[in-house]
Amino acid sequence: MDAFLSSLVSVAFHGVAYGMILYVISVGLSVTMGLMGFTNLAHGVFAMAGGYILCSSLARFQMPFPLALALSFLLVAAASVILERLLYSRLYGASELEQVLFTIGLIFMSVAVARLIFGTLQQPVILPEYLKGPLTLMGREFPIYRVFLIVFSAVMIAGLWLGVERTLWGAMVRAAVDNRAMAQSIGINTKRLFTITFALGSGLAGLGGALGAEIVAIQPTYPFEQLVYFLIVVSIGGLGNLRGPFVAALLIGITDTACKYWVPQFGAFFIYAATIGLLLWRPAGLFGRRA
Amino acid sequence: MKITASICVTVAAAALALAFPAAAQTVKIGLISSYSGPGAAQGDQIDKGVKLYMKLNADKLPPGVKIELITRDDTGPNGDVAKRIAQELIVRDKVQILTGVVWTPNMAAIAPLTAEAKIPFVSANAAGAKVIGMSPYMARVSFTLCQSAYPLGQWAAKKYKRAYSAVSDFAPGHEAEGCFVRGFKENGGEVIGTVRIPLANPDFVPFMQRIKDAKPDVLFAFNPAGKQATAMMKAYGDLGMDKANIKYLGTGDITTDEELQGMGDAALGVITVHHYSAAAERPANKAFVAAYKKEYGADLNPGFMVVGGWDAMDAIYTAIRMQGGKIDPDKTMEILKNYKNPNSPRGPMSIDPETRDVINPEYLREVRKVGGKLANVELETITTAIKDPLKEFEKKK
């Protein structure tokens, strides 16, 4: 019984940690796709860029970890403004198919560019000593980095939720997404608003890629390989809100971990079965508004 | 007068050309590797081994013989593409010898073509044990998983009692698991559990926690080299399994030299059995590693797939040299079957004439820090020449 309780604690912890990893690498997409309604399949490109920035600044320039994290957010956000102005903004009103084609193309280009600059091997993440190794709590050992991830993501979701639901900026974004023409006619500069929101989403993607780099390896095919997980989280969570993807990521993380721990022979199959089941039950996602 | 002179020159030139046909002898070699997709890192290794060999060993060709290397991308574990480009290489480009191939399913896909067109194929990596038997025109210079997993099981059983096996869920993983378990059990060890982990697995912690809670003495692991192997080792370190006295063992795939630096300290202390380590002290290997670093960068280490590409070319060059540049498929296969290389970077290796499969030396290694960098330090030679144990088991039946 004692052993069972203790394994229950482990599964809960690792499940939450894995859910947070999923959330962290998908949160940017819940802003650009969930909030702005842009089918941004190239989300992984920004996440990968953030990962590369973190790895390079740690390994080559020996930067402190917090600075490298901040840099991965800022640089990716800045670069995304250029992309948004040049490319993305032209497709805001376009059909989903056009957005998909464009962003898939962007993925192919980024994979080739990443390979050219960094080669095909995965990038090492040199964590500072204080984030390495296990943390002993109540007789069980928990990896410190995962504890850090859980705390960091919790703060991030709280900040983001407050920002979107409780500030004027958040209200303007929601208004502009719901009805852009009306928002413009009451004097909201939607062009600038979308640029800032897009930069925020991309910056968060970069931050997520950087935070997750220790667990989800950074290498050129990252945007393709992780795309499935981003989309699962956002589609189960439902478009148009920030709470949904968070709940979805936690739900997937915990059940997936439990399944792998107790019935490992079914392995990674569970995550797909759960996705199919949930979407059959609620096609618009857990918290999605029906279109 | 001038015209007569130029005719004279032309005739003389033509006569010369007829007298020395070897002057224009070109052997076409097709190299099939993964240059894009999920296996691009591995494909790149084979490519580098092949090209480095060609650059440094031009003098090993008969005079007047030139090599034309045609490289094609099979885009990853994708039998259909491999078959199509092998066909194009044979029919359109008229290659006389094929080599390369990271993936076993790709080797299986091109096997019927090599048999039908009588084009010898030398596997520089693809290691599935049985696939070599699919065509009489295939030989292998790389390795089979059983060559390392089986002796590792035997060695581990002498030191440890209870083992847990965790492998990636695809054919090579099943082979590795089977051979380790067999070697371990035959020598009195007990296997308390096995688990097969999906190839596209983002998080290893749940599996590793389960293994930790089962309290084995050793964990046997096999994943494809790279991010999967690294992620699993990190989970091992994160969960403090080393402090729980669970020893981490595996085939050399999990600590391959080109990826080792990226794995970080999680890899320290991991024990593997394999045929090649970039840190090996043999003179042939030191020269090989120095040449590799000079060509591709001082920070890079050649992995076993570079050696696969290098030795594949050595076998092919031997066949070309012994036939004076005129390639006959059956003679080529005879030469390949009896190929021996005492100076491979991995140590003395040869091909078994009976199975056309490689006979390798195998070393016991531990990941240690040498000069501040991680290295697979060879501790002892487990065997100087091992045939693929799987085929040997079958003979005994």
Coordinates of N, CA and C in Angstrom, one line a residue, chain B residues 203-314:
Chain B
D203 N 8.9 11.8 -23.5 CA 9.2 11.9 -22.0 C 9.5 10.5 -21.5
F204 N 10.7 10.2 -21.0 CA 11.1 8.9 -20.6 C 10.8 8.7 -19.1
V205 N 10.5 9.8 -18.4 CA 10.5 9.7 -16.9 C 9.5 8.7 -16.4
P206 N 8.3 8.6 -16.9 CA 7.4 7.5 -16.4 C 8.0 6.1 -16.5
F207 N 8.6 5.8 -17.6 CA 9.1 4.5 -17.8 C 10.3 4.3 -16.8
M208 N 11.1 5.3 -16.6 CA 12.3 5.1 -15.8 C 11.9 5.1 -14.3
Q209 N 10.8 5.8 -14.0 CA 10.3 5.7 -12.6 C 9.9 4.3 -12.3
R210 N 9.2 3.7 -13.2 CA 8.7 2.3 -13.0 C 9.9 1.4 -12.8
I211 N 11.0 1.6 -13.7 CA 12.1 0.7 -13.5 C 12.8 0.9 -12.2
K212 N 12.9 2.2 -11.8 CA 13.5 2.5 -10.5 C 12.8 1.8 -9.4
D213 N 11.5 1.9 -9.4 CA 10.7 1.3 -8.3 C 10.8 -0.3 -8.3
A214 N 11.2 -0.9 -9.5 CA 11.4 -2.3 -9.5 C 12.8 -2.7 -8.9
K215 N 13.6 -1.8 -8.7 CA 14.9 -2.0 -8.0 C 15.8 -3.1 -8.7
P216 N 16.2 -2.9 -10.0 CA 17.1 -3.9 -10.5 C 18.6 -3.5 -10.2
D217 N 19.5 -4.3 -10.5 CA 20.9 -4.0 -10.3 C 21.5 -3.2 -11.5
V218 N 21.0 -3.7 -12.7 CA 21.4 -3.0 -13.9 C 20.2 -2.7 -14.8
L219 N 20.3 -1.7 -15.6 CA 19.4 -1.3 -16.6 C 20.0 -1.5 -17.9
F220 N 19.5 -2.3 -18.8 CA 20.0 -2.4 -20.2 C 19.2 -1.6 -21.1
A221 N 19.9 -0.7 -21.8 CA 19.1 0.3 -22.7 C 19.6 0.2 -24.1
F222 N 18.7 0.3 -25.0 CA 19.0 0.5 -26.4 C 18.0 1.6 -27.0
N223 N 18.6 2.6 -27.6 CA 17.8 3.6 -28.4 C 18.6 3.9 -29.6
P224 N 18.0 4.4 -30.6 CA 18.8 5.0 -31.7 C 19.6 6.1 -31.1
A225 N 20.8 6.2 -31.6 CA 21.7 7.2 -31.1 C 21.1 8.6 -31.3
G226 N 21.4 9.5 -30.4 CA 20.9 10.9 -30.5 C 19.9 11.2 -29.4
K227 N 18.9 12.0 -29.9 CA 18.0 12.6 -28.9 C 17.3 11.6 -28.0
Q228 N 16.9 10.4 -28.6 CA 16.2 9.4 -27.7 C 17.1 8.9 -26.6
A229 N 18.3 8.5 -27.0 CA 19.3 8.0 -26.1 C 19.6 9.0 -25.0
T230 N 19.8 10.3 -25.4 CA 20.1 11.4 -24.5 C 19.0 11.6 -23.5
A231 N 17.7 11.6 -24.0 CA 16.6 11.9 -23.2 C 16.4 10.8 -22.1
M232 N 16.7 9.6 -22.5 CA 16.6 8.5 -21.6 C 17.6 8.6 -20.5
M233 N 18.9 8.9 -20.9 CA 19.9 9.0 -19.9 C 19.7 10.2 -19.0
K234 N 19.1 11.3 -19.5 CA 18.8 12.4 -18.6 C 17.8 12.0 -17.6
A235 N 16.8 11.3 -18.0 CA 15.7 10.8 -17.1 C 16.4 9.9 -16.0
Y236 N 17.3 9.1 -16.4 CA 18.1 8.3 -15.4 C 18.8 9.1 -14.4
G237 N 19.4 10.2 -14.9 CA 20.1 11.1 -14.0 C 19.2 11.9 -13.1
D238 N 18.1 12.4 -13.7 CA 17.2 13.3 -13.0 C 16.5 12.5 -11.9
L239 N 16.2 11.2 -12.1 CA 15.6 10.5 -11.0 C 16.5 9.9 -10.0
G240 N 17.8 10.2 -10.1 CA 18.8 9.8 -9.2 C 19.0 8.3 -9.2
M241 N 18.8 7.7 -10.3 CA 18.9 6.2 -10.4 C 20.3 5.7 -10.2
D242 N 21.3 6.6 -10.5 CA 22.7 6.2 -10.3 C 22.9 6.0 -8.7
K243 N 22.3 7.0 -8.0 CA 22.5 6.9 -6.5 C 21.7 5.8 -5.9
A244 N 20.7 5.3 -6.6 CA 20.0 4.1 -6.2 C 20.7 2.8 -6.6
N245 N 21.9 2.9 -7.0 CA 22.7 1.8 -7.4 C 22.2 0.9 -8.5
I246 N 21.6 1.6 -9.5 CA 21.2 0.9 -10.7 C 22.2 1.3 -11.8
K247 N 22.9 0.3 -12.3 CA 24.0 0.6 -13.3 C 23.4 0.7 -14.7
Y248 N 23.8 1.6 -15.5 CA 23.3 1.8 -16.8 C 24.2 1.2 -17.8
L249 N 23.6 0.2 -18.6 CA 24.4 -0.5 -19.6 C 23.7 -0.4 -20.9
G250 N 24.5 -0.6 -22.0 CA 23.8 -0.5 -23.3 C 24.8 -0.9 -24.4
T251 N 24.3 -1.0 -25.6 CA 25.1 -1.2 -26.8 C 25.7 0.2 -27.1
G252 N 26.8 0.2 -27.8 CA 27.5 1.5 -28.1 C 26.6 2.6 -28.8
D253 N 25.5 2.1 -29.3 CA 24.6 3.1 -30.0 C 24.2 4.2 -29.1
I254 N 24.1 3.9 -27.8 CA 23.5 5.0 -26.9 C 24.5 6.0 -26.5
T255 N 25.8 5.7 -26.7 CA 26.8 6.8 -26.4 C 27.7 7.1 -27.6
T256 N 27.1 7.1 -28.8 CA 27.8 7.3 -30.0 C 28.7 8.5 -29.9
D257 N 29.9 8.5 -30.5 CA 30.9 9.5 -30.2 C 30.5 10.9 -30.7
E258 N 29.8 11.0 -31.9 CA 29.5 12.3 -32.4 C 28.4 13.0 -31.5
E259 N 27.6 12.2 -30.8 CA 26.6 12.9 -30.0 C 27.0 13.0 -28.5
L260 N 28.1 12.4 -28.2 CA 28.4 12.2 -26.7 C 28.5 13.6 -26.0
Q261 N 29.1 14.5 -26.7 CA 29.3 15.8 -26.0 C 28.0 16.5 -25.7
G262 N 27.0 16.3 -26.6 CA 25.7 16.9 -26.4 C 24.9 16.2 -25.3
M263 N 25.3 15.0 -24.9 CA 24.5 14.3 -23.8 C 24.8 14.8 -22.4
G264 N 26.0 15.4 -22.3 CA 26.3 16.0 -21.0 C 26.7 15.0 -20.0
D265 N 26.8 15.4 -18.7 CA 27.3 14.6 -17.7 C 26.3 13.4 -17.3
A266 N 25.1 13.5 -17.9 CA 24.2 12.3 -17.6 C 24.8 11.0 -18.1
A267 N 25.7 11.1 -19.1 CA 26.2 9.9 -19.7 C 27.4 9.4 -18.9
L268 N 27.9 10.1 -18.0 CA 29.1 9.7 -17.2 C 28.9 8.4 -16.5
G269 N 29.8 7.4 -16.7 CA 29.7 6.1 -16.0 C 28.9 5.1 -16.7
V270 N 28.2 5.5 -17.8 CA 27.5 4.5 -18.6 C 28.4 3.5 -19.2
I271 N 28.1 2.2 -19.1 CA 29.0 1.1 -19.6 C 28.3 0.5 -20.9
T272 N 29.1 0.5 -21.9 CA 28.6 -0.1 -23.2 C 29.6 -1.1 -23.7
V273 N 29.1 -1.9 -24.6 CA 30.0 -2.8 -25.4 C 29.7 -2.4 -26.9
H274 N 30.8 -2.2 -27.6 CA 30.7 -1.8 -29.0 C 32.0 -2.0 -29.7
H275 N 31.9 -1.9 -31.1 CA 33.1 -2.2 -31.9 C 34.0 -1.0 -32.1
Y276 N 33.3 0.2 -31.9 CA 34.2 1.4 -32.2 C 34.0 2.5 -31.1
S277 N 35.1 3.1 -30.8 CA 35.2 4.3 -30.0 C 36.2 5.3 -30.5
A278 N 35.8 6.5 -30.6 CA 36.8 7.5 -31.2 C 37.9 7.7 -30.2
A279 N 37.7 7.3 -28.9 CA 38.8 7.5 -27.9 C 39.8 6.4 -27.9
A280 N 39.6 5.4 -28.8 CA 40.5 4.2 -28.8 C 41.9 4.6 -29.1
E281 N 42.9 3.9 -28.5 CA 44.3 4.3 -28.5 C 45.0 3.6 -29.7
R282 N 44.4 2.8 -30.5 CA 45.1 2.1 -31.6 C 45.6 3.2 -32.6
P283 N 46.9 3.0 -33.1 CA 47.4 3.9 -34.0 C 46.6 4.2 -35.2
A284 N 45.9 3.2 -35.8 CA 45.1 3.4 -37.0 C 43.9 4.3 -36.6
N285 N 43.4 4.2 -35.4 CA 42.3 5.0 -35.0 C 42.8 6.4 -34.8
K286 N 43.9 6.6 -34.2 CA 44.4 7.9 -33.9 C 44.6 8.7 -35.2
A287 N 45.2 8.0 -36.2 CA 45.4 8.7 -37.5 C 44.0 9.1 -38.1
F288 N 43.1 8.1 -38.0 CA 41.7 8.3 -38.5 C 41.0 9.5 -37.9
V289 N 41.1 9.6 -36.5 CA 40.4 10.7 -35.8 C 41.1 12.0 -36.2
A290 N 42.4 12.0 -36.2 CA 43.1 13.2 -36.6 C 42.7 13.7 -37.9
A291 N 42.6 12.8 -38.9 CA 42.2 13.2 -40.3 C 40.8 13.7 -40.3
Y292 N 40.0 13.1 -39.5 CA 38.6 13.6 -39.4 C 38.5 15.0 -38.8
K293 N 39.2 15.2 -37.8 CA 39.1 16.5 -37.1 C 39.7 17.6 -38.0
K294 N 40.7 17.2 -38.8 CA 41.3 18.2 -39.7 C 40.4 18.5 -40.8
E295 N 39.6 17.6 -41.3 CA 38.7 17.8 -42.4 C 37.4 18.5 -42.0
Y296 N 36.9 18.1 -40.8 CA 35.5 18.5 -40.5 C 35.4 19.4 -39.2
G297 N 36.5 19.6 -38.5 CA 36.5 20.5 -37.4 C 37.0 19.8 -36.1
A298 N 37.8 20.6 -35.4 CA 38.5 20.0 -34.2 C 37.5 19.6 -33.1
D299 N 36.3 20.2 -33.1 CA 35.3 19.9 -32.0 C 34.6 18.6 -32.3
L300 N 34.7 18.1 -33.5 CA 33.8 17.0 -33.9 C 34.6 15.6 -33.7
N301 N 33.8 14.6 -33.3 CA 34.4 13.3 -33.2 C 33.7 12.4 -34.2
P302 N 34.4 11.5 -34.8 CA 33.7 10.5 -35.7 C 33.0 9.5 -34.9
G303 N 31.7 9.2 -35.3 CA 31.0 8.1 -34.7 C 31.2 6.8 -35.5
F304 N 30.5 5.7 -35.0 CA 30.8 4.5 -35.7 C 30.3 4.4 -37.1
M305 N 29.3 5.3 -37.4 CA 28.8 5.3 -38.8 C 29.8 6.0 -39.8
V306 N 30.7 6.8 -39.3 CA 31.8 7.4 -40.1 C 32.7 6.2 -40.4
V307 N 33.0 5.4 -39.4 CA 33.8 4.2 -39.6 C 33.2 3.2 -40.6
G308 N 31.8 3.1 -40.5 CA 31.1 2.3 -41.5 C 31.3 2.7 -42.9
G309 N 31.2 4.0 -43.1 CA 31.4 4.6 -44.5 C 32.8 4.4 -44.9
W310 N 33.7 4.7 -44.0 CA 35.2 4.5 -44.3 C 35.5 3.1 -44.7
D311 N 35.1 2.1 -43.9 CA 35.4 0.7 -44.2 C 34.7 0.2 -45.4
A312 N 33.5 0.7 -45.6 CA 32.8 0.3 -46.8 C 33.6 0.7 -48.1
M313 N 34.1 1.9 -48.0 CA 34.9 2.3 -49.2 C 36.2 1.5 -49.2
D314 N 36.8 1.2 -48.1 CA 38.0 0.4 -48.1 C 37.8 -1.0 -48.8

